[in-house]
Amino acid sequence: MRIFVTRELPGNHLDRLWEKGVQVEVWPGEALPRETLLKQVEGVTGLIPTVEDRIDAEVMDRAGPALKVIASYSVGVDHIDLEAARARGIRVTHTPGVLAGATADLTLALLLTVARRVVEGAAYAREGLWKNWHPKRLLGLELEGLTLGVVGMGEIGRRVAQRAEAFGMRIVYTSRTPKPLPYPFLDLEGLLAAADVVSLHLPLTRETHRLLDRRRLFAMKAGGILLNTARGGLVDTEALVEALQGHLFGAGLDVTDPEPLPQGHPLYALSNVVITPHIGSATTKARDQMARLAVDNLLAVLEGREPPNPVV
Ligand code: DGY
């Protein structure tokens, strides 16, 4: 039985596989070229991919009939062709819950950074422009009293709302169905009209692709802030660049479309945008727990048990 893990993972959770006699191959590089992925998966029983590996029908077919489980090292599974897996009887699992706190922390970090123009201020000081104090310099927004619109009230959205409440923000949300929560439930259009800050916390699917299109971006309040720590594909990037040139106050983006965002992209030229390189779950604790869950799920399928976090 051979397992292919597409990146080195934190912690020693893979040892549990070795102890059970499973042969584990871990790709040691920073990135995994497509051709290498296709070669490495030949004959594997299980795969632990990351969000950067596109696991489609071609990969599954190159793996062949031995492939039983794709235990993704992520909560999002938009990089996996779920239909193709279902059709081939391959189980797909993910790592929900354990990264919710880390992602919520980063969402608030981006919100504060954009609202208080922290990156601009830091550059101003570092570049030697700080020669005096001025009442009108680098004015930002105060969070207290602003309305946060959470789009997608899952585990991450909920934690973002809790944190924002501590800053004195009012919360409204939209979700597939209303939840037993003390916040007003609105439809998306109502939320965009009501919220000063819109924060995305939903999966990328065919239905949610470019959910925030040009019309909806410009339906956000003038002077509003957009936060995206979910998936870049939820937003029309070209329209966002336009909305940021006058309509919106700013944006905090941990994910982009395309991703990685190439050097020279117009988003980098905007001083009201803060971009981080998809690090929402990047805490030692969350990344360790993601490895634990991925191995738990993989082992469960290999041992003929129901995995704790099934997607397919
Ligand atoms: C996920 O898990 O889906 C994040 O995007 C990366 O940790």
Short mmCIF file of C-alpha atoms and ligand atoms in Angstrom, two decimals:
data_model
loop_
_atom_site.label_atom_id
_atom_site.label_comp_id
_atom_site.label_asym_id
_atom_site.label_seq_id
_atom_site.Cartn_x
_atom_site.Cartn_y
_atom_site.Cartn_z
CA MET A 1 0.00 0.00 0.00
CA ARG A 2 1.53 3.32 -1.07
CA ILE A 3 0.47 6.85 -0.10
CA PHE A 4 1.64 10.01 -1.79
CA VAL A 5 1.78 13.24 0.22
CA THR A 6 2.26 16.25 -2.03
CA ARG A 7 4.15 18.46 0.49
CA GLU A 8 6.05 18.04 3.74
CA LEU A 9 3.56 18.40 6.60
CA PRO A 10 4.16 19.81 10.10
CA GLY A 11 4.31 17.43 13.06
CA ASN A 12 4.88 13.69 12.98
CA HIS A 13 1.40 12.49 12.11
CA LEU A 14 2.60 10.54 9.07
CA ASP A 15 4.47 8.22 11.47
CA ARG A 16 1.11 6.64 12.27
CA LEU A 17 0.97 5.44 8.67
CA TRP A 18 4.48 3.97 8.75
CA GLU A 19 3.62 2.19 12.01
CA LYS A 20 0.76 0.46 10.21
CA GLY A 21 3.07 -0.69 7.45
CA VAL A 22 1.90 1.86 4.91
CA GLN A 23 4.59 3.09 2.53
CA VAL A 24 4.55 6.89 2.51
CA GLU A 25 6.20 9.09 -0.10
CA VAL A 26 6.41 12.80 0.61
CA TRP A 27 7.27 15.31 -2.11
CA PRO A 28 10.12 17.38 -0.63
CA GLY A 29 9.87 20.41 -2.93
CA GLU A 30 8.19 23.79 -2.54
CA ALA A 31 5.96 23.24 -5.54
CA LEU A 32 4.87 20.10 -7.33
CA PRO A 33 4.90 20.29 -11.14
CA ARG A 34 1.86 18.72 -12.79
CA GLU A 35 3.94 16.14 -14.68
CA THR A 36 5.59 15.03 -11.45
CA LEU A 37 2.23 14.73 -9.70
CA LEU A 38 0.93 12.56 -12.54
CA LYS A 39 3.97 10.30 -12.29
CA GLN A 40 4.03 10.10 -8.51
CA VAL A 41 0.39 9.05 -8.18
CA GLU A 42 0.75 5.94 -10.35
CA GLY A 43 -0.51 2.98 -8.35
CA VAL A 44 -1.13 4.83 -5.06
CA THR A 45 -3.86 3.78 -2.65
CA GLY A 46 -4.17 7.17 -1.02
CA LEU A 47 -3.28 10.75 -1.66
CA ILE A 48 -2.83 13.71 0.69
CA PRO A 49 -2.88 16.79 -1.54
CA THR A 50 -2.87 20.49 -0.68
CA VAL A 51 -4.99 23.31 -2.07
CA GLU A 52 -2.37 23.92 -4.75
CA ASP A 53 -2.71 20.49 -6.37
CA ARG A 54 -5.44 20.14 -8.97
CA ILE A 55 -6.81 16.64 -8.44
CA ASP A 56 -8.95 15.94 -11.48
CA ALA A 57 -10.03 12.89 -13.47
CA GLU A 58 -6.62 12.69 -15.17
CA VAL A 59 -4.84 12.39 -11.83
CA MET A 60 -7.34 9.80 -10.60
CA ASP A 61 -6.96 7.75 -13.76
CA ARG A 62 -3.17 7.90 -13.62
CA ALA A 63 -3.40 6.63 -10.04
CA GLY A 64 -5.55 3.77 -11.27
CA PRO A 65 -8.03 1.46 -9.53
CA ALA A 66 -5.90 1.16 -6.37
CA LEU A 67 -6.78 4.74 -5.39
CA LYS A 68 -9.27 4.60 -2.52
CA VAL A 69 -8.97 7.92 -0.74
CA ILE A 70 -8.02 11.55 -1.32
CA ALA A 71 -7.55 13.03 2.14
CA SER A 72 -7.11 16.71 1.42
CA TYR A 73 -4.89 18.80 3.67
CA SER A 74 -7.48 21.61 3.56
CA VAL A 75 -11.05 22.44 4.41
CA GLY A 76 -11.80 23.74 0.89
CA VAL A 77 -12.06 21.07 -1.80
CA ASP A 78 -12.53 23.15 -4.94
CA HIS A 79 -9.18 21.82 -6.21
CA ILE A 80 -10.66 18.30 -6.37
CA ASP A 81 -13.10 17.09 -9.02
CA LEU A 82 -15.68 15.63 -6.66
CA GLU A 83 -17.85 14.24 -9.45
CA ALA A 84 -14.91 12.37 -10.93
CA ALA A 85 -14.09 10.93 -7.49
CA ARG A 86 -17.70 9.90 -6.90
CA ALA A 87 -17.87 8.21 -10.30
CA ARG A 88 -14.74 6.19 -9.48
CA GLY A 89 -15.77 5.27 -5.94
CA ILE A 90 -12.91 7.27 -4.41
CA ARG A 91 -13.55 8.78 -0.97
CA VAL A 92 -12.65 12.46 -0.49
CA THR A 93 -12.14 13.97 2.96
CA HIS A 94 -11.12 17.38 4.33
CA THR A 95 -10.05 19.13 7.55
CA PRO A 96 -12.87 21.35 8.85
CA GLY A 97 -12.96 23.08 12.23
CA VAL A 98 -9.29 23.03 13.19
CA LEU A 99 -8.37 26.06 11.08
CA ALA A 100 -11.43 28.18 11.86
CA GLY A 101 -9.84 30.19 14.68
CA ALA A 102 -6.64 30.83 12.72
CA THR A 103 -8.55 31.98 9.64
CA ALA A 104 -10.83 34.20 11.72
CA ASP A 105 -7.77 35.78 13.37
CA LEU A 106 -6.28 36.60 9.98
CA THR A 107 -9.58 38.03 8.77
CA LEU A 108 -9.61 40.47 11.69
CA ALA A 109 -5.93 41.23 11.13
CA LEU A 110 -6.68 42.17 7.53
CA LEU A 111 -9.69 44.23 8.60
CA LEU A 112 -7.69 46.27 11.11
CA THR A 113 -4.80 46.62 8.69
CA VAL A 114 -7.00 47.96 5.90
CA ALA A 115 -9.26 50.10 8.11
CA ARG A 116 -6.32 51.75 9.90
CA ARG A 117 -4.02 51.84 6.85
CA VAL A 118 -1.29 50.02 8.76
CA VAL A 119 0.72 48.91 5.71
CA GLU A 120 0.63 52.42 4.22
CA GLY A 121 1.64 53.91 7.57
CA ALA A 122 4.50 51.46 8.05
CA ALA A 123 5.83 52.20 4.56
CA TYR A 124 5.50 55.95 5.20
CA ALA A 125 7.65 55.66 8.31
CA ARG A 126 10.19 53.25 6.83
CA GLU A 127 10.65 55.32 3.67
CA GLY A 128 11.64 58.38 5.68
CA LEU A 129 8.49 60.42 4.94
CA TRP A 130 7.61 60.79 8.65
CA LYS A 131 8.89 64.31 9.33
CA ASN A 132 6.02 65.73 11.37
CA TRP A 133 2.57 64.93 12.87
CA HIS A 134 -0.50 66.13 11.00
CA PRO A 135 -4.20 65.97 11.99
CA LYS A 136 -5.19 64.84 8.50
CA ARG A 137 -2.53 62.23 7.87
CA LEU A 138 -3.44 58.59 7.11
CA LEU A 139 -7.00 58.80 8.38
CA GLY A 140 -8.77 55.48 8.57
CA LEU A 141 -12.00 53.91 9.78
CA GLU A 142 -12.98 53.04 13.33
CA LEU A 143 -14.56 49.58 13.66
CA GLU A 144 -16.87 50.39 16.56
CA GLY A 145 -20.39 51.00 15.24
CA LEU A 146 -19.68 49.67 11.73
CA THR A 147 -21.75 46.78 10.36
CA LEU A 148 -19.99 43.58 9.35
CA GLY A 149 -21.75 41.44 6.74
CA VAL A 150 -20.65 37.83 6.98
CA VAL A 151 -21.29 35.89 3.78
CA GLY A 152 -21.33 32.19 4.71
CA MET A 153 -22.00 31.55 8.39
CA GLY A 154 -20.05 28.32 8.89
CA GLU A 155 -17.42 27.75 11.57
CA ILE A 156 -15.09 30.44 10.24
CA GLY A 157 -17.84 33.01 9.66
CA ARG A 158 -19.12 32.45 13.18
CA ARG A 159 -15.71 33.03 14.73
CA VAL A 160 -15.18 36.16 12.65
CA ALA A 161 -18.53 37.47 13.91
CA GLN A 162 -17.57 36.76 17.55
CA ARG A 163 -14.28 38.60 17.18
CA ALA A 164 -15.88 41.55 15.37
CA GLU A 165 -18.50 41.85 18.10
CA ALA A 166 -15.68 42.37 20.59
CA PHE A 167 -14.65 45.39 18.50
CA GLY A 168 -18.16 46.83 18.81
CA MET A 169 -19.28 45.95 15.30
CA ARG A 170 -22.89 45.09 14.46
CA ILE A 171 -23.23 41.77 12.65
CA VAL A 172 -25.54 40.76 9.81
CA TYR A 173 -25.12 37.59 7.80
CA THR A 174 -26.30 35.57 4.88
CA SER A 175 -26.09 31.83 4.52
CA ARG A 176 -27.87 29.04 2.66
CA THR A 177 -30.31 28.81 5.59
CA PRO A 178 -30.85 31.01 8.67
CA LYS A 179 -29.07 29.75 11.81
CA PRO A 180 -30.08 30.01 15.46
CA LEU A 181 -27.81 33.01 15.99
CA PRO A 182 -28.40 36.42 17.58
CA TYR A 183 -27.62 38.24 14.31
CA PRO A 184 -30.05 39.41 11.60
CA PHE A 185 -30.21 37.10 8.58
CA LEU A 186 -30.40 38.97 5.24
CA ASP A 187 -30.33 37.91 1.64
CA LEU A 188 -27.09 38.75 -0.16
CA GLU A 189 -28.45 41.91 -1.77
CA GLY A 190 -29.75 43.16 1.58
CA LEU A 191 -26.42 42.40 3.22
CA LEU A 192 -24.44 44.28 0.58
CA ALA A 193 -26.67 47.32 1.10
CA ALA A 194 -26.40 47.16 4.91
CA ALA A 195 -22.77 46.24 5.56
CA ASP A 196 -19.78 48.59 5.87
CA VAL A 197 -17.50 45.57 5.77
CA VAL A 198 -18.26 42.43 3.74
CA SER A 199 -16.35 39.28 4.65
CA LEU A 200 -16.49 36.09 2.56
CA HIS A 201 -16.55 32.69 4.27
CA LEU A 202 -18.08 30.25 1.85
CA PRO A 203 -16.75 27.51 -0.39
CA LEU A 204 -16.00 28.02 -4.07
CA THR A 205 -18.41 25.99 -6.18
CA ARG A 206 -20.02 26.35 -9.60
CA GLU A 207 -22.81 28.32 -7.90
CA THR A 208 -20.56 30.67 -5.90
CA HIS A 209 -18.00 31.34 -8.66
CA ARG A 210 -17.76 35.18 -9.04
CA LEU A 211 -20.57 35.62 -6.53
CA LEU A 212 -19.29 39.16 -6.12
CA ASP A 213 -19.50 40.27 -9.72
CA ARG A 214 -19.27 43.86 -10.93
CA ARG A 215 -22.90 44.66 -10.10
CA ARG A 216 -22.61 43.32 -6.56
CA LEU A 217 -19.23 44.94 -5.89
CA PHE A 218 -20.69 48.29 -6.85
CA ALA A 219 -23.81 47.48 -4.79
CA MET A 220 -21.59 47.48 -1.70
CA LYS A 221 -21.73 50.68 0.33
CA ALA A 222 -19.50 53.47 -0.97
CA GLY A 223 -16.46 53.55 1.30
CA GLY A 224 -16.92 49.90 2.30
CA ILE A 225 -14.28 47.24 2.85
CA LEU A 226 -14.14 43.78 1.27
CA LEU A 227 -12.40 40.91 3.06
CA ASN A 228 -11.70 37.60 1.36
CA THR A 229 -10.02 34.81 3.28
CA ALA A 230 -12.04 32.10 1.49
CA ARG A 231 -11.32 31.69 -2.23
CA GLY A 232 -10.26 34.19 -4.88
CA GLY A 233 -12.73 32.81 -7.41
CA LEU A 234 -15.64 34.18 -5.37
CA VAL A 235 -14.84 37.67 -6.67
CA ASP A 236 -14.52 39.15 -10.17
CA THR A 237 -10.95 40.43 -9.86
CA GLU A 238 -11.10 42.89 -12.76
CA ALA A 239 -14.27 44.49 -11.38
CA LEU A 240 -12.71 44.57 -7.90
CA VAL A 241 -9.75 46.58 -9.22
CA GLU A 242 -12.25 49.12 -10.60
CA ALA A 243 -14.33 49.19 -7.42
CA LEU A 244 -11.17 49.88 -5.42
CA GLN A 245 -10.37 52.94 -7.53
CA GLY A 246 -12.95 55.20 -5.94
CA HIS A 247 -15.97 53.19 -4.77
CA LEU A 248 -14.55 51.08 -1.91
CA PHE A 249 -12.36 52.19 0.96
CA GLY A 250 -10.19 49.11 0.58
CA ALA A 251 -9.83 45.34 0.56
CA GLY A 252 -8.00 42.69 2.55
CA LEU A 253 -7.30 39.64 0.42
CA ASP A 254 -5.67 36.42 1.59
CA VAL A 255 -6.81 34.68 -1.58
CA THR A 256 -6.88 35.93 -5.15
CA ASP A 257 -7.86 34.95 -8.65
CA PRO A 258 -5.46 34.09 -10.17
CA GLU A 259 -3.47 32.57 -7.36
CA PRO A 260 -0.60 33.08 -6.78
CA LEU A 261 -1.16 36.68 -7.88
CA PRO A 262 1.60 37.43 -10.45
CA GLN A 263 4.00 40.31 -9.92
CA GLY A 264 2.83 43.42 -11.75
CA HIS A 265 -0.86 42.62 -11.24
CA PRO A 266 -2.97 45.82 -10.97
CA LEU A 267 -4.11 44.85 -7.44
CA TYR A 268 -0.53 45.32 -6.18
CA ALA A 269 -0.54 48.89 -7.43
CA LEU A 270 -3.43 49.91 -5.17
CA SER A 271 -2.38 51.30 -1.79
CA ASN A 272 -5.80 50.52 -0.26
CA VAL A 273 -5.39 46.76 -0.77
CA VAL A 274 -3.55 44.42 1.57
CA ILE A 275 -2.68 41.06 0.06
CA THR A 276 -1.34 38.08 1.98
CA PRO A 277 -0.29 34.80 0.30
CA HIS A 278 -3.12 32.43 1.35
CA ILE A 279 -1.98 32.12 4.96
CA GLY A 280 -5.38 31.98 6.70
CA SER A 281 -4.61 28.61 8.31
CA ALA A 282 -0.90 29.30 8.76
CA THR A 283 -0.49 28.90 12.50
CA THR A 284 1.63 26.12 13.98
CA LYS A 285 -1.41 24.78 15.83
CA ALA A 286 -3.84 24.79 12.89
CA ARG A 287 -1.39 23.31 10.38
CA ASP A 288 -0.46 20.56 12.85
CA GLN A 289 -4.12 19.72 13.50
CA MET A 290 -4.85 19.70 9.77
CA ALA A 291 -2.14 17.03 9.38
CA ARG A 292 -3.65 15.02 12.22
CA LEU A 293 -7.12 15.13 10.64
CA ALA A 294 -5.84 14.29 7.16
CA VAL A 295 -4.11 11.18 8.54
CA ASP A 296 -7.16 10.23 10.68
CA ASN A 297 -9.34 10.39 7.58
CA LEU A 298 -6.92 8.53 5.37
CA LEU A 299 -6.41 5.73 7.89
CA ALA A 300 -10.14 5.36 8.47
CA VAL A 301 -10.76 4.71 4.78
CA LEU A 302 -7.78 2.37 4.46
CA GLU A 303 -9.06 0.39 7.45
CA GLY A 304 -12.57 0.19 6.06
CA ARG A 305 -14.10 2.63 8.57
CA GLU A 306 -16.24 5.70 7.86
CA PRO A 307 -13.85 8.71 7.83
CA PRO A 308 -14.55 11.45 10.39
CA ASN A 309 -14.68 14.26 7.79
CA PRO A 310 -16.11 12.92 4.54
CA VAL A 311 -16.89 15.10 1.53
CA VAL A 312 -17.55 12.25 -0.92
C1 DGY B 1 -8.13 25.46 3.26
O1 DGY B 1 -7.87 24.62 4.12
O2 DGY B 1 -9.04 25.31 2.45
C2 DGY B 1 -7.31 26.71 3.24
O3 DGY B 1 -7.58 27.49 2.16
C3 DGY B 1 -5.83 26.39 3.28
O4 DGY B 1 -5.54 25.89 4.53
#
